[in-house]
Tab-separated table of C-alpha atoms and ligand atoms in Angstrom:
chain	number	residue	atom	x	y	z
B	1	UNK	CA	-21.865	15.040	17.755
B	2	UNK	CA	-21.509	12.566	20.713
B	3	UNK	CA	-17.767	11.845	20.734
B	4	UNK	CA	-16.989	8.232	21.193
B	5	UNK	CA	-19.765	7.218	19.778
B	6	UNK	CA	-19.931	8.671	16.451
B	7	UNK	CA	-18.853	5.886	13.841
B	8	UNK	CA	-15.316	6.593	12.393
B	9	UNK	CA	-13.585	5.148	9.078
B	10	UNK	CA	-13.023	5.926	5.418
B	11	UNK	CA	-15.458	8.440	3.711
B	12	UNK	CA	-13.567	8.248	0.614
B	13	UNK	CA	-10.591	6.566	-1.194
B	14	UNK	CA	-8.239	6.549	-4.326
B	15	UNK	CA	-5.532	4.437	-5.495
B	16	UNK	CA	-2.767	5.033	-8.169
B	17	UNK	CA	0.159	3.446	-9.898
B	18	UNK	CA	3.577	4.385	-11.716
B	19	UNK	CA	3.777	4.632	-15.299
B	20	UNK	CA	5.734	1.050	-15.692
B	21	UNK	CA	4.820	-2.586	-15.900
B	22	UNK	CA	7.197	-5.441	-16.323
B	23	UNK	CA	6.068	-9.044	-16.944
B	24	UNK	CA	7.603	-11.627	-14.721
B	25	UNK	CA	7.830	-14.109	-17.859
B	26	UNK	CA	10.624	-12.157	-19.238
B	27	UNK	CA	12.613	-12.190	-15.668
B	28	UNK	CA	12.026	-16.142	-15.954
B	29	UNK	CA	12.873	-16.543	-19.186
B	30	UNK	CA	16.187	-14.465	-18.551
B	31	UNK	CA	16.595	-16.862	-15.159
B	32	UNK	CA	16.038	-19.703	-17.263
B	33	UNK	CA	13.505	-20.979	-14.959
B	34	UNK	CA	9.425	-21.970	-15.014
B	35	UNK	CA	7.419	-18.997	-14.764
B	36	UNK	CA	5.301	-20.794	-12.402
B	37	UNK	CA	7.517	-20.237	-9.401
B	38	UNK	CA	6.533	-16.687	-9.738
B	39	UNK	CA	2.575	-17.117	-11.407
B	40	UNK	CA	1.884	-20.005	-8.955
B	41	UNK	CA	4.623	-20.190	-6.157
B	42	UNK	CA	4.248	-16.356	-5.331
B	43	UNK	CA	0.634	-15.859	-7.463
B	44	UNK	CA	2.559	-12.957	-8.898
B	45	UNK	CA	2.376	-12.132	-12.720
B	46	UNK	CA	3.803	-8.628	-13.257
B	47	UNK	CA	4.736	-5.510	-11.111
B	48	UNK	CA	4.418	-1.608	-11.588
B	49	UNK	CA	7.875	0.118	-11.760
B	50	UNK	CA	8.253	3.867	-12.009
B	51	UNK	CA	9.486	5.948	-14.504
B	52	UNK	CA	13.194	7.958	-13.602
B	53	UNK	CA	10.196	11.153	-12.937
B	54	UNK	CA	8.185	9.517	-10.330
B	55	UNK	CA	8.753	8.605	-6.587
B	56	UNK	CA	6.837	7.693	-3.760
B	57	UNK	CA	6.116	11.692	-3.907
B	58	UNK	CA	4.308	11.947	-6.976
B	59	UNK	CA	2.721	8.438	-7.066
B	60	UNK	CA	0.704	9.485	-3.849
B	61	UNK	CA	-0.589	12.947	-5.521
B	62	UNK	CA	-1.628	11.240	-8.412
B	63	UNK	CA	-4.082	9.298	-5.750
B	64	UNK	CA	-4.645	12.180	-3.487
B	65	UNK	CA	-5.389	14.975	-6.666
B	66	UNK	CA	-8.197	12.649	-7.612
B	67	UNK	CA	-9.736	12.028	-4.480
B	68	UNK	CA	-9.403	15.821	-3.461
B	69	UNK	CA	-11.403	16.510	-6.936
B	70	UNK	CA	-14.354	14.593	-5.293
B	71	UNK	CA	-14.094	15.887	-1.728
B	72	UNK	CA	-12.368	19.122	-1.788
B	73	UNK	CA	-10.044	20.028	1.276
B	74	UNK	CA	-12.490	21.581	3.812
B	75	UNK	CA	-12.440	20.123	7.187
B	76	UNK	CA	-8.959	18.494	6.454
B	77	UNK	CA	-6.238	19.863	9.222
B	78	UNK	CA	-4.256	16.829	8.704
B	79	UNK	CA	-2.391	15.073	6.274
B	80	UNK	CA	-0.522	11.915	7.667
B	81	UNK	CA	2.467	10.661	4.631
B	82	UNK	CA	2.947	6.786	5.277
B	83	UNK	CA	5.645	5.387	3.704
B	84	UNK	CA	9.467	3.548	3.866
B	85	UNK	CA	10.456	5.125	0.140
B	86	UNK	CA	10.672	8.808	1.957
B	87	UNK	CA	12.939	11.145	0.540
B	88	UNK	CA	14.472	12.689	3.383
B	89	UNK	CA	15.420	11.800	6.882
B	90	UNK	CA	14.030	14.965	8.574
B	91	UNK	CA	11.730	16.694	6.572
B	92	UNK	CA	8.631	15.126	5.565
B	93	UNK	CA	7.482	14.165	2.078
B	94	UNK	CA	4.287	15.266	3.394
B	95	UNK	CA	5.219	18.801	2.981
B	96	UNK	CA	6.125	18.460	-0.847
B	97	UNK	CA	2.359	17.259	-1.003
B	98	UNK	CA	0.980	19.922	0.664
B	99	UNK	CA	2.282	22.344	-2.139
B	100	UNK	CA	1.253	19.419	-5.108
B	101	UNK	CA	-2.035	19.496	-3.386
B	102	UNK	CA	-2.442	23.048	-2.819
B	103	UNK	CA	-3.758	22.004	0.896
B	104	UNK	CA	-4.430	25.079	2.825
B	105	UNK	CA	-1.941	26.576	5.549
B	106	UNK	CA	-3.585	25.646	8.654
B	107	UNK	CA	-2.790	22.088	8.871
B	108	UNK	CA	-0.731	19.810	10.235
B	109	UNK	CA	1.968	17.363	8.291
B	110	UNK	CA	4.092	14.461	9.283
B	111	UNK	CA	4.997	11.198	8.177
B	112	UNK	CA	5.058	7.573	9.775
B	113	UNK	CA	7.548	4.620	9.312
B	114	UNK	CA	7.207	1.261	10.439
B	115	UNK	CA	7.736	-0.756	6.831
B	116	UNK	CA	4.478	-1.534	5.520
B	117	UNK	CA	2.553	-1.232	8.636
B	118	UNK	CA	3.055	2.765	8.497
B	119	UNK	CA	-0.050	2.846	6.609
B	120	UNK	CA	-1.999	1.696	9.184
B	121	UNK	CA	-0.186	3.055	11.896
B	122	UNK	CA	-1.439	6.380	10.177
B	123	UNK	CA	-4.643	5.362	9.769
B	124	UNK	CA	-5.000	4.580	13.691
B	125	UNK	CA	-3.801	8.077	14.176
B	126	UNK	CA	-5.961	9.628	12.026
B	127	UNK	CA	-9.427	7.559	13.354
B	128	UNK	CA	-8.474	8.570	17.036
B	129	UNK	CA	-7.842	12.475	15.917
B	130	UNK	CA	-11.484	12.317	14.197
B	131	UNK	CA	-12.832	10.424	17.292
B	132	UNK	CA	-11.612	13.529	19.403
B	133	UNK	CA	-13.119	15.950	17.283
B	134	UNK	CA	-15.589	14.590	14.795
B	135	UNK	CA	-16.176	17.947	12.363
B	136	UNK	CA	-12.314	17.291	11.322
B	137	UNK	CA	-11.413	14.899	8.654
B	138	UNK	CA	-7.559	13.602	8.163
B	139	UNK	CA	-6.025	12.652	4.309
B	140	UNK	CA	-3.748	9.834	4.926
B	141	UNK	CA	-1.311	9.106	2.047
B	142	UNK	CA	0.201	5.415	1.577
B	143	UNK	CA	2.543	5.490	-1.089
B	144	UNK	CA	5.940	3.080	-1.912
B	145	UNK	CA	8.304	2.127	-4.629
B	146	UNK	CA	9.291	-1.590	-3.632
B	147	UNK	CA	12.507	-1.905	-5.044
B	148	UNK	CA	14.960	-4.698	-4.359
B	149	UNK	CA	18.491	-5.371	-5.516
B	150	UNK	CA	18.488	-7.433	-8.991
B	151	UNK	CA	19.338	-11.225	-9.223
B	152	UNK	CA	18.000	-11.205	-5.317
B	153	UNK	CA	14.915	-13.390	-4.378
B	154	UNK	CA	13.030	-10.071	-3.791
B	155	UNK	CA	13.641	-9.088	-7.219
B	156	UNK	CA	10.230	-10.591	-8.509
B	157	UNK	CA	8.171	-9.056	-5.397
B	158	UNK	CA	8.894	-5.265	-6.468
B	159	UNK	CA	6.369	-2.924	-7.199
B	160	UNK	CA	4.600	0.543	-7.040
B	161	UNK	CA	1.185	2.126	-5.538
B	162	UNK	CA	-0.045	4.647	-3.526
B	163	UNK	CA	-3.938	4.945	-1.725
B	164	UNK	CA	-5.130	8.042	-0.257
B	165	UNK	CA	-7.672	7.710	2.176
B	166	UNK	CA	-10.338	10.834	3.705
B	167	UNK	CA	-10.861	9.578	7.299
B	168	UNK	CA	-13.819	10.740	8.921
B	169	UNK	CA	-16.787	10.945	11.422
B	170	UNK	CA	-19.902	9.198	9.771
B	171	UNK	CA	-18.206	7.423	6.789
B	172	UNK	CA	-19.809	6.515	3.507
B	173	UNK	CA	-17.750	3.263	2.754
B	174	UNK	CA	-16.208	1.707	5.999
B	175	UNK	CA	-16.579	2.047	9.670
B	176	UNK	CA	-13.624	1.129	11.924
B	177	UNK	CA	-14.153	-0.738	14.965
B	178	UNK	CA	-11.934	0.592	17.569
B	179	UNK	CA	-11.115	-3.036	18.890
B	180	UNK	CA	-7.598	-4.054	17.723
B	181	UNK	CA	-4.826	-6.911	18.610
B	182	UNK	CA	-1.594	-5.710	18.031
B	183	UNK	CA	2.213	-7.324	18.252
B	184	UNK	CA	5.522	-5.965	18.042
B	185	UNK	CA	8.996	-7.961	17.981
B	186	UNK	CA	12.793	-6.897	17.318
B	187	UNK	CA	13.389	-8.905	14.173
B	188	UNK	CA	15.852	-8.472	11.122
B	189	UNK	CA	13.563	-10.167	8.536
B	190	UNK	CA	13.614	-6.989	6.256
B	191	UNK	CA	15.002	-3.528	6.589
B	192	UNK	CA	16.883	-1.072	5.035
B	193	UNK	CA	20.032	0.994	6.710
B	194	UNK	CA	20.652	4.502	6.251
B	195	UNK	CA	23.277	4.184	3.384
B	196	UNK	CA	21.078	1.295	1.201
B	197	UNK	CA	18.716	2.212	-1.755
B	198	UNK	CA	17.399	-1.427	-1.196
B	199	UNK	CA	16.559	-3.588	1.835
B	200	UNK	CA	18.423	-6.359	3.101
B	201	UNK	CA	15.954	-9.562	3.678
B	202	UNK	CA	15.819	-12.766	5.383
B	203	UNK	CA	13.381	-14.408	3.471
B	204	UNK	CA	12.424	-17.220	5.666
B	205	UNK	CA	12.314	-15.151	8.745
B	206	UNK	CA	9.972	-12.962	7.256
B	207	UNK	CA	7.486	-15.471	6.087
B	208	UNK	CA	7.482	-17.063	9.567
B	209	UNK	CA	6.960	-13.534	11.068
B	210	UNK	CA	4.673	-12.647	9.242
B	211	UNK	CA	2.675	-15.691	10.008
B	212	UNK	CA	3.244	-15.514	13.777
B	213	UNK	CA	2.500	-12.061	14.267
B	214	UNK	CA	-0.813	-12.895	12.913
B	215	UNK	CA	-1.883	-15.697	15.124
B	216	UNK	CA	-0.681	-13.390	17.565
B	217	UNK	CA	-2.679	-10.035	16.703
B	218	UNK	CA	-5.708	-12.373	16.537
B	219	UNK	CA	-5.181	-13.887	19.795
B	220	UNK	CA	-4.870	-10.189	21.382
B	221	UNK	CA	-7.870	-9.243	19.246
B	222	UNK	CA	-10.075	-11.774	21.001
B	223	UNK	CA	-8.957	-10.790	24.325
B	224	UNK	CA	-9.492	-7.483	23.374
B	225	UNK	CA	-13.130	-8.175	22.996
B	226	UNK	CA	-12.824	-8.732	19.321
B	227	UNK	CA	-15.693	-10.550	16.792
B	228	UNK	CA	-15.252	-14.704	16.654
B	229	UNK	CA	-13.682	-15.919	13.415
B	230	UNK	CA	-16.806	-17.047	11.925
B	231	UNK	CA	-18.737	-13.730	12.241
B	232	UNK	CA	-16.180	-12.038	9.914
B	233	UNK	CA	-17.350	-12.237	6.465
B	234	UNK	CA	-14.196	-11.229	4.474
B	235	UNK	CA	-10.197	-10.967	5.129
B	236	UNK	CA	-7.776	-8.458	3.879
B	237	UNK	CA	-4.161	-8.846	4.356
B	238	UNK	CA	-0.810	-7.287	3.533
B	239	UNK	CA	0.335	-8.497	0.469
B	240	UNK	CA	3.960	-8.361	-0.336
B	241	UNK	CA	3.172	-11.018	-2.695
B	242	UNK	CA	-0.479	-12.454	-3.315
B	243	UNK	CA	0.897	-16.078	-1.831
B	244	UNK	CA	1.600	-15.332	1.251
B	245	UNK	CA	-1.673	-13.584	1.957
B	246	UNK	CA	-3.220	-16.765	0.676
B	247	UNK	CA	-0.455	-18.940	3.057
B	248	UNK	CA	-1.654	-16.662	6.350
B	249	UNK	CA	-5.514	-17.547	5.808
B	250	UNK	CA	-5.406	-20.974	4.475
B	251	UNK	CA	-3.505	-21.799	7.815
B	252	UNK	CA	-6.157	-19.326	9.714
B	253	UNK	CA	-9.150	-21.289	7.952
B	254	UNK	CA	-7.758	-24.529	9.194
B	255	UNK	CA	-7.183	-23.834	12.879
B	256	UNK	CA	-10.854	-22.071	12.957
B	257	UNK	CA	-12.267	-24.746	11.003
B	258	UNK	CA	-14.271	-22.232	8.335
B	259	UNK	CA	-16.301	-23.160	5.009
B	260	UNK	CA	-15.674	-21.104	2.044
B	261	UNK	CA	-12.532	-20.013	3.095
B	262	UNK	CA	-11.088	-19.054	0.066
B	263	UNK	CA	-14.266	-17.159	-0.551
B	264	UNK	CA	-13.636	-14.975	2.256
B	265	UNK	CA	-10.002	-13.857	0.729
B	266	UNK	CA	-9.608	-14.251	-3.253
B	267	UNK	CA	-12.206	-11.080	-3.761
B	268	UNK	CA	-9.102	-8.822	-2.165
B	269	UNK	CA	-6.575	-10.573	-4.519
B	270	UNK	CA	-6.892	-9.381	-7.614
B	271	UNK	CA	-4.597	-5.986	-7.867
B	272	UNK	CA	-1.602	-7.104	-6.360
B	273	UNK	CA	-0.805	-10.019	-8.885
B	274	UNK	CA	-0.365	-6.968	-11.527
B	275	UNK	CA	0.672	-4.365	-9.316
B	276	UNK	CA	3.421	-6.249	-7.035
B	277	UNK	CA	4.379	-4.820	-3.253
B	278	UNK	CA	3.343	-1.530	-2.479
B	279	UNK	CA	4.468	-1.907	0.948
B	280	UNK	CA	2.302	0.953	3.180
B	281	UNK	CA	-0.373	0.790	0.358
B	282	UNK	CA	-0.522	-2.807	-0.099
B	283	UNK	CA	-3.344	-4.075	2.541
B	284	UNK	CA	-5.515	-1.069	1.160
B	285	UNK	CA	-4.839	-2.069	-2.321
B	286	UNK	CA	-5.997	-5.392	-1.156
B	287	UNK	CA	-9.309	-3.746	0.385
B	288	UNK	CA	-9.914	-1.422	-2.827
B	289	UNK	CA	-9.697	-4.941	-4.615
B	290	UNK	CA	-12.408	-6.228	-2.239
B	291	UNK	CA	-14.493	-3.639	-2.326
B	292	UNK	CA	-14.523	-3.309	-6.345
B	293	UNK	CA	-15.425	-6.705	-6.262
B	294	UNK	CA	-19.049	-6.578	-5.948
B	295	UNK	CA	-21.565	-4.147	-5.072
B	296	UNK	CA	-23.354	-6.355	-2.544
B	297	UNK	CA	-21.012	-6.405	0.292
B	298	UNK	CA	-23.149	-3.837	2.732
B	299	UNK	CA	-22.978	-4.649	5.937
B	300	UNK	CA	-19.818	-7.305	6.121
B	301	UNK	CA	-17.386	-7.835	8.324
B	302	UNK	CA	-14.160	-7.449	6.976
B	303	UNK	CA	-11.089	-8.333	8.848
B	304	UNK	CA	-8.011	-6.263	8.195
B	305	UNK	CA	-4.489	-7.806	9.150
B	306	UNK	CA	-1.487	-5.238	8.314
B	307	UNK	CA	2.131	-6.157	8.404
B	308	UNK	CA	5.130	-4.431	8.677
B	309	UNK	CA	8.690	-5.666	8.771
B	310	UNK	CA	10.981	-5.192	11.673
B	311	UNK	CA	8.178	-6.022	13.044
B	312	UNK	CA	4.766	-4.589	13.959
B	313	UNK	CA	1.481	-5.933	13.328
B	314	UNK	CA	-2.372	-5.029	13.397
B	315	UNK	CA	-5.782	-7.145	13.158
B	316	UNK	CA	-8.668	-4.957	13.244
B	317	UNK	CA	-12.201	-5.076	11.870
B	318	UNK	CA	-14.562	-3.076	9.714
B	319	UNK	CA	-17.967	-2.640	8.556
B	320	UNK	CA	-19.094	-1.861	5.424
B	321	UNK	CA	-21.310	1.176	4.654
B	322	UNK	CA	-24.803	0.671	3.203
B	323	UNK	CA	-24.667	2.670	-0.427
B	324	UNK	CA	-21.118	2.301	-0.247
B	325	UNK	CA	-20.839	1.375	-3.891
B	326	UNK	CA	-22.027	4.702	-5.052
B	327	UNK	CA	-18.355	6.186	-4.006
B	328	UNK	CA	-16.570	3.740	-5.618
B	329	UNK	CA	-14.476	4.689	-8.822
B	330	UNK	CA	-13.263	1.667	-9.680
B	331	UNK	CA	-12.880	1.782	-13.691
B	332	UNK	CA	-10.760	4.860	-13.316
B	333	UNK	CA	-8.006	2.814	-11.696
B	334	UNK	CA	-8.479	-0.105	-13.976
B	335	UNK	CA	-7.919	2.098	-16.629
B	336	UNK	CA	-4.450	3.522	-14.805
B	337	UNK	CA	-3.303	-0.428	-14.655
B	338	UNK	CA	-3.995	-1.162	-18.499
B	339	UNK	CA	-2.608	2.267	-19.297
B	340	UNK	CA	1.111	1.306	-18.390
B	341	UNK	CA	3.620	1.096	-20.454
B	342	UNK	CA	5.402	-2.703	-20.605
B	343	UNK	CA	9.036	-2.764	-20.105
B	344	UNK	CA	11.269	-5.368	-22.263
B	345	UNK	CA	13.786	-7.320	-19.949
B	346	UNK	CA	16.752	-4.950	-21.399
B	347	UNK	CA	14.541	-1.557	-20.917
B	348	UNK	CA	13.760	-3.027	-17.120
B	349	UNK	CA	17.308	-3.386	-16.261
B	350	UNK	CA	18.370	-0.067	-17.536
B	351	UNK	CA	15.966	1.554	-15.724
B	352	UNK	CA	16.706	-0.311	-12.517
B	353	UNK	CA	20.021	0.682	-12.474
B	354	UNK	CA	19.017	4.186	-13.280
B	355	UNK	CA	17.209	4.341	-10.097
B	356	UNK	CA	20.275	4.102	-8.134
B	357	UNK	CA	20.986	7.720	-7.379
B	358	UNK	CA	23.108	7.067	-4.768
B	359	UNK	CA	26.220	9.740	-4.774
B	360	UNK	CA	24.567	11.972	-7.079
B	361	UNK	CA	23.743	15.376	-5.957
B	362	UNK	CA	21.928	17.417	-8.278
B	363	UNK	CA	20.266	15.751	-11.651
B	364	UNK	CA	17.329	16.477	-14.183
B	365	UNK	CA	14.605	13.645	-14.638
B	366	UNK	CA	14.050	13.224	-18.439
B	367	UNK	CA	10.278	13.985	-18.849
B	368	UNK	CA	8.546	10.627	-19.001
B	369	UNK	CA	5.073	10.303	-16.882
B	370	UNK	CA	1.717	10.482	-17.563
B	371	UNK	CA	0.692	11.268	-14.528
B	372	UNK	CA	-0.580	14.609	-12.969
B	373	UNK	CA	3.211	15.096	-11.176
B	374	UNK	CA	6.562	14.305	-11.800
B	375	UNK	CA	9.393	14.794	-9.835
B	376	UNK	CA	11.833	16.888	-11.962
B	377	UNK	CA	15.309	16.495	-10.310
B	378	UNK	CA	17.537	17.963	-7.569
B	379	UNK	CA	18.851	21.684	-8.022
B	380	UNK	CA	21.304	22.565	-4.957
B	381	UNK	CA	20.151	19.470	-2.893
B	382	UNK	CA	16.124	20.668	-2.713
B	383	UNK	CA	14.004	18.199	-4.738
B	384	UNK	CA	11.751	19.503	-7.168
B	385	UNK	CA	8.220	18.577	-8.390
B	386	UNK	CA	5.764	19.589	-10.682
B	387	UNK	CA	2.022	19.642	-11.220
B	388	UNK	CA	1.944	18.766	-15.032
B	389	UNK	CA	-0.126	21.119	-17.508
B	390	UNK	CA	-3.229	19.929	-18.704
B	391	UNK	CA	-2.089	19.859	-22.484
B	392	UNK	CA	0.745	17.750	-21.241
B	393	UNK	CA	-1.524	15.012	-19.420
Y	1	HMG	P1	12.501	-17.633	-3.138
Y	1	HMG	O1	13.473	-18.475	-2.188
Y	1	HMG	O2	13.315	-17.288	-4.404
Y	1	HMG	O3	11.367	-18.396	-3.342
Y	1	HMG	O4	12.028	-16.385	-2.410
Y	1	HMG	P2	11.201	-20.497	-3.012
Y	1	HMG	O5	11.992	-21.164	-3.363
Y	1	HMG	O6	10.634	-20.198	-1.581
Y	1	HMG	O7	9.238	-20.355	-4.118
Y	1	HMG	C1	8.802	-19.785	-3.577
Y	1	HMG	C2	7.551	-20.772	-4.030
Y	1	HMG	O8	7.097	-20.790	-4.599
Y	1	HMG	C3	7.488	-21.909	-2.821
Y	1	HMG	O9	6.127	-22.252	-2.194
Y	1	HMG	C4	7.937	-22.992	-4.219
Y	1	HMG	O10	7.242	-24.089	-4.053
Y	1	HMG	C5	7.058	-22.045	-4.974
Y	1	HMG	P3	5.427	-22.669	-0.835
Y	1	HMG	O11	6.579	-24.011	-1.056
Y	1	HMG	O12	6.759	-21.399	0.023
Y	1	HMG	O13	4.549	-22.636	-0.687
Y	1	HMG	N1	7.626	-22.800	-6.301
Y	1	HMG	C6	6.756	-23.407	-7.738
Y	1	HMG	N2	5.393	-23.448	-7.765
Y	1	HMG	C7	4.963	-23.848	-8.915
Y	1	HMG	N3	5.626	-24.282	-9.881
Y	1	HMG	C8	7.317	-23.869	-9.986
Y	1	HMG	C9	7.752	-23.701	-8.414
Y	1	HMG	N4	8.973	-23.003	-7.999
Y	1	HMG	C10	9.172	-22.675	-6.799
Y	1	HMG	N5	7.702	-24.331	-10.621
Y	1	HMG	C11	10.365	-14.856	-0.802
Y	1	HMG	C12	10.701	-16.220	-1.822
Y	1	HMG	C13	9.242	-14.539	-0.614
Y	1	HMG	C14	11.313	-15.415	0.488
Y	1	HMG	C15	11.373	-13.976	-1.916
Y	1	HMG	O14	10.441	-13.688	-2.771
Y	1	HMG	C16	11.348	-12.768	-0.663
Y	1	HMG	O15	12.531	-12.266	-0.746
Y	1	HMG	N6	10.852	-11.444	-1.235
Y	1	HMG	C17	11.091	-10.741	-0.248
Y	1	HMG	C18	10.259	-10.614	1.009
Y	1	HMG	C19	9.084	-10.909	1.633
Y	1	HMG	O16	8.204	-10.492	0.559
Y	1	HMG	N7	8.390	-11.589	2.506
Y	1	HMG	C20	7.072	-11.576	2.623
Y	1	HMG	C21	6.852	-11.473	4.226
Y	1	HMG	S1	7.606	-9.858	5.047
Y	1	HMG	C22	6.558	-8.689	4.834
Y	1	HMG	O17	5.184	-8.840	4.323
Y	1	HMG	C23	7.082	-7.062	5.039
Y	1	HMG	C24	7.510	-6.718	3.502
Y	1	HMG	O18	6.461	-6.241	2.795
Y	1	HMG	C25	8.150	-5.199	3.897
Y	1	HMG	C26	8.034	-4.126	4.756
Y	1	HMG	O19	6.816	-4.837	5.615
Y	1	HMG	O20	8.181	-3.235	4.688
Y	1	HMG	C27	8.244	-7.540	2.708
C-alpha cells in the first residue's frame, strides 16, 4: 500500500447510551415554566441518565463490544479512549476497557482530554497512525456522562452516550480528508476543576465562543485549501443541545448565501434531542443520525465541526463511501433508545444525588443496568467492572 495516498477513515462504528431516560416536561412542570423553553428554545425533549452501576467505561464498552463482535480485534494495535468523565487522574480508563473487551496484549492504550473536542483529537491521532501504517487499525471510543448541578441553567442539557469507531485504511463508511481548520483560545466558558463532579459554566460565553470558533476554524480550513461552502452537502456540528448546532449553521448559511440550509443539517439532529449532550461522542452521534437518515448518501461531502470548551475547535470534511449503507445498524441503536427506562421527577432527583460519590471510598452498586457491562463498585480503592452473563442480559 502506498503510504500517504491510501484513503483513511471510519471502517465501522457503533453507538450506546445509558439505562434511564428523563423527560424535560417533568423538569419544566416542577420549575413552573413553559416546556417550550426546552422543546423550542433548546430543541431538547429528553436526556439519557446512567444507572448507579453505569459510567463512561461501561457505556463505552457497550458500544465497542457490539462493534468488535462484527470486526474482530485483528490489526487493532491502539485503543484511544476520549472522555471528560474519566474515573482516574493517572490511569487511563481505557485500561479497564482493554480488559472488558478482551483486547490483545500488544496494543497501546491511552486517554485524550480537551472537553468535547477530545473525541476528534482521538480520531485525528488515529488517522495519523493509520496513514503511517495502513495495515493497522485503531479503536477509538468516545464516552461521556454529561452531568450538571441541579437547579442550574445547564441541567436540561445533561445526557449520556458513547461512540466506538474502527479507524483504518480503505474505509467502508467515511473517508476523511487530511485538510482541517483548527482554533484554540484559553477561555473559561465551561470547565471542571479536579475537586468537582459537575462543571462550572459561563453559558453566554460558551455560546459566543462556540460560534466564534466555528468562523475561525472555517477561515483556517479555507486557507489550508479546504472545499468551498457550496461544495459541502451536509453539516454535522457538536451538539451540546440541538439548537446550538442550528444557531451556528443558520449563521453560516446566511454568511455564505447557501440554499436549502436546513436540509443540510436536519438529518444530523435526530438523536441529540432525545439523548442530550454526550460531550466527546456528541458530534459522532450527529454523524450517525445523518448516516442513518438515508441510504442515498454515497459520495456526499460532510462538513464536521467539533468544539470542546476551554477551548479547542476543528472543522474538517469527509466523503461518504459508496456501499456505506450495508455497514449501518440503525435499528439496534434505535431499539436501545426505546428500551431506556423512564424516570419520574422524584426518581431523577434521587438518582442525581446518588451519583454524587465525592468523599466515599469503598462502595457497592446495586445491580440495575441491562447493558453488557456494569460498574460493580469500589473495593480497596479499585474500581470493579463486570461483564454481565448471558442469563442476566
Ligand atoms: P438559559 O439561560 O436557561 O436559557 O440557558 P435562555 O434563557 O438563554 O433560553 C434558551 C433559549 O430558549 C433562548 O433562545 C430563549 O429565547 C428560548 P435564543 O434566544 O438563544 O434563541 N426560550 C423559549 N423558546 C420558546 N418558548 C419559550 C421560551 N423560553 C425561552 N417559552 C444555556 C441556556 C445553553 C446557556 C444553558 O442550558 C447552559 O448553560 N448549558 C450548558 C452550556 C452549553 O451547553 N453551552 C453550549 C456551547 S459550549 C459547548 O458546546 C461545550 C460543551 O458541550 C462542553 C464541552 O465541550 O465539554 C457544553
